[in-house]
Amino acid sequence: MNIRYIREWNDGNTDNEHLAHWIEIQAFSNGINVAYNKQVSANFFPNQDVSGQSNIDICVNGDISLDNYISVSLDLQRERPALIMVDLEQVLPIDSIQIWHGYWNENRAYYTILEVSVDGKKWTRLYDYRHNKPNFESIFGTVYNLQDDLPK
């Protein structure tokens, strides 16, 4: 699937509906993570009171450790859900997208909606927690294989 933009909405999780997290967002084209160190934008300000969690760019730095994440207090934001977007800077054939939100608890699922776009105007929905089974986090995050039939 050809993609330039990846955006994900996050409205909390099954452990705490007031917190959204992102550890890493990766997009693979021919086995290469083309989202690495790309431009990231968001509709929120990360929590500033926790060291290392105040820079949205850390979600594309290649580090999937639990010490490397963005934390968002949803109740303090002007908009809910929290939205993060990665610009791959050019349209590329993407084989899969892999996202980590936080695998501190293997029974935690995040309330997310994942969309992709070629032009940033028309979006294709790949996953919607309101219509699909929950994605429970693990050390492997969640993988969206774009060759498979994905939910719309």
Coordinates of C-alpha atoms in Angstrom, one line a residue:
M1 CA 0.0 0.0 0.0
N2 CA 1.4 3.4 -0.9
I3 CA 1.5 5.8 2.1
R4 CA 3.0 9.1 3.1
Y5 CA 1.2 9.9 6.3
I6 CA 0.4 7.6 9.3
R7 CA -1.8 9.0 12.1
E8 CA -3.2 7.3 15.2
W9 CA -5.8 8.5 17.6
N10 CA -5.5 7.3 21.2
D11 CA -8.2 7.6 23.8
G12 CA -6.6 5.9 26.7
N13 CA -6.4 2.2 27.6
T14 CA -8.2 -0.5 29.5
D15 CA -6.0 0.1 32.6
N16 CA -6.4 3.9 32.7
E17 CA -8.8 5.7 30.4
H18 CA -7.1 9.0 31.2
L19 CA -3.7 8.2 29.9
A20 CA -2.4 7.7 26.3
H21 CA 1.1 6.4 25.5
W22 CA 3.3 5.9 22.5
I23 CA 6.7 4.1 22.6
E24 CA 7.4 3.7 18.9
I25 CA 5.8 3.9 15.4
Q26 CA 7.6 2.0 12.6
A27 CA 6.7 1.6 8.9
F28 CA 8.4 -1.0 6.8
S29 CA 9.2 -0.8 3.1
N30 CA 11.2 -3.8 1.9
G31 CA 12.3 -4.6 5.4
I32 CA 13.5 -1.0 6.2
N33 CA 11.9 1.1 8.9
V34 CA 11.2 4.3 6.8
A35 CA 9.6 6.1 9.7
Y36 CA 12.9 6.3 11.5
N37 CA 13.6 9.9 12.6
K38 CA 10.9 11.3 10.4
Q39 CA 8.8 14.4 11.3
V40 CA 6.2 13.9 13.9
S41 CA 3.3 16.2 14.8
A42 CA 0.5 15.9 17.5
N43 CA -2.6 17.6 18.8
F44 CA -1.3 17.4 22.4
F45 CA 1.5 18.4 24.7
P46 CA 3.2 15.4 26.4
N47 CA 3.5 15.2 30.1
Q48 CA 6.3 17.6 31.1
D49 CA 6.8 16.3 34.6
V50 CA 8.3 12.9 33.7
S51 CA 11.9 12.9 32.4
G52 CA 12.2 11.7 28.8
Q53 CA 8.5 11.9 28.0
S54 CA 8.2 15.4 26.8
N55 CA 9.4 15.1 23.2
I56 CA 7.1 13.6 20.6
D57 CA 10.0 12.8 18.3
I58 CA 11.0 9.9 20.5
C59 CA 8.3 7.7 19.0
V60 CA 10.3 7.4 15.8
N61 CA 13.8 7.0 17.3
G62 CA 14.0 3.2 17.0
D63 CA 14.0 2.6 20.8
I64 CA 11.2 0.2 21.9
S65 CA 12.3 0.1 25.6
L66 CA 9.8 0.9 28.3
D67 CA 12.0 3.9 29.3
N68 CA 11.3 5.6 26.0
Y69 CA 7.7 6.7 25.7
I70 CA 5.4 9.6 25.4
S71 CA 2.8 10.0 28.1
V72 CA -0.3 12.1 27.6
S73 CA -2.8 13.0 30.4
L74 CA -6.0 13.1 28.3
D75 CA -8.0 15.1 30.9
L76 CA -5.6 18.0 30.6
Q77 CA -5.7 18.2 26.8
R78 CA -7.9 20.6 24.8
E79 CA -8.8 17.8 22.4
R80 CA -9.5 14.2 23.0
P81 CA -8.5 11.7 21.8
A82 CA -4.8 12.4 21.4
L83 CA -3.6 12.4 17.8
I84 CA -0.1 11.7 16.6
M85 CA 1.0 11.8 12.9
V86 CA 4.2 10.7 11.2
D87 CA 5.2 12.2 7.8
L88 CA 7.3 9.8 5.8
E89 CA 8.2 12.8 3.6
Q90 CA 7.4 10.9 0.4
V91 CA 4.9 8.3 -0.8
L92 CA 6.4 4.9 -0.3
P93 CA 5.1 1.3 -0.7
I94 CA 4.6 0.2 2.9
D95 CA 4.4 -3.5 3.8
S96 CA 3.6 -3.2 7.5
I97 CA 3.2 -0.8 10.3
Q98 CA 4.3 -1.7 13.8
I99 CA 3.2 0.4 16.9
W100 CA 4.1 0.1 20.5
H101 CA 2.0 1.9 23.1
G102 CA 3.2 0.3 26.3
Y103 CA 3.5 -3.3 27.2
W104 CA 3.9 -2.8 31.0
N105 CA 0.8 -5.0 31.5
E106 CA 0.0 -7.7 28.9
N107 CA -3.7 -7.4 29.6
R108 CA -3.7 -3.7 28.6
A109 CA -5.3 -2.7 25.3
Y110 CA -5.3 0.8 23.9
Y111 CA -8.3 2.6 22.5
T112 CA -6.8 3.5 19.1
I113 CA -7.8 4.3 15.5
L114 CA -5.0 3.9 12.9
E115 CA -5.3 5.7 9.5
V116 CA -3.0 6.2 6.6
S117 CA -2.9 8.7 3.7
V118 CA -1.1 9.5 0.5
D119 CA -1.9 13.2 0.5
G120 CA -2.9 14.1 4.1
K121 CA -6.5 14.8 3.0
K122 CA -8.1 11.4 2.1
W123 CA -7.6 8.8 4.9
T124 CA -7.9 5.0 4.9
R125 CA -8.8 3.5 8.2
L126 CA -6.8 0.4 9.0
Y127 CA -8.0 -0.2 12.6
D128 CA -10.7 1.1 14.8
Y129 CA -11.0 -0.2 18.4
R130 CA -14.7 0.5 18.3
H131 CA -15.3 -2.0 15.6
N132 CA -12.4 -4.5 15.9
K133 CA -11.1 -6.8 18.6
P134 CA -8.8 -5.1 21.1
N135 CA -5.0 -5.1 20.4
F136 CA -3.4 -6.2 23.7
E137 CA 0.2 -4.9 23.9
S138 CA 3.2 -7.2 24.1
I139 CA 6.9 -6.6 23.7
F140 CA 6.2 -6.9 19.9
G141 CA 3.7 -4.1 19.9
T142 CA 0.9 -4.4 17.3
V143 CA 1.7 -5.3 13.7
Y144 CA -0.5 -4.2 10.8
N145 CA 0.3 -6.2 7.7
L146 CA -0.8 -4.2 4.8
Q147 CA -0.9 -7.1 2.4
D148 CA -3.7 -8.7 4.6
D149 CA -7.3 -7.8 4.4
L150 CA -7.5 -5.1 7.1
P151 CA -10.6 -3.9 8.7
K152 CA -11.9 -0.6 7.3

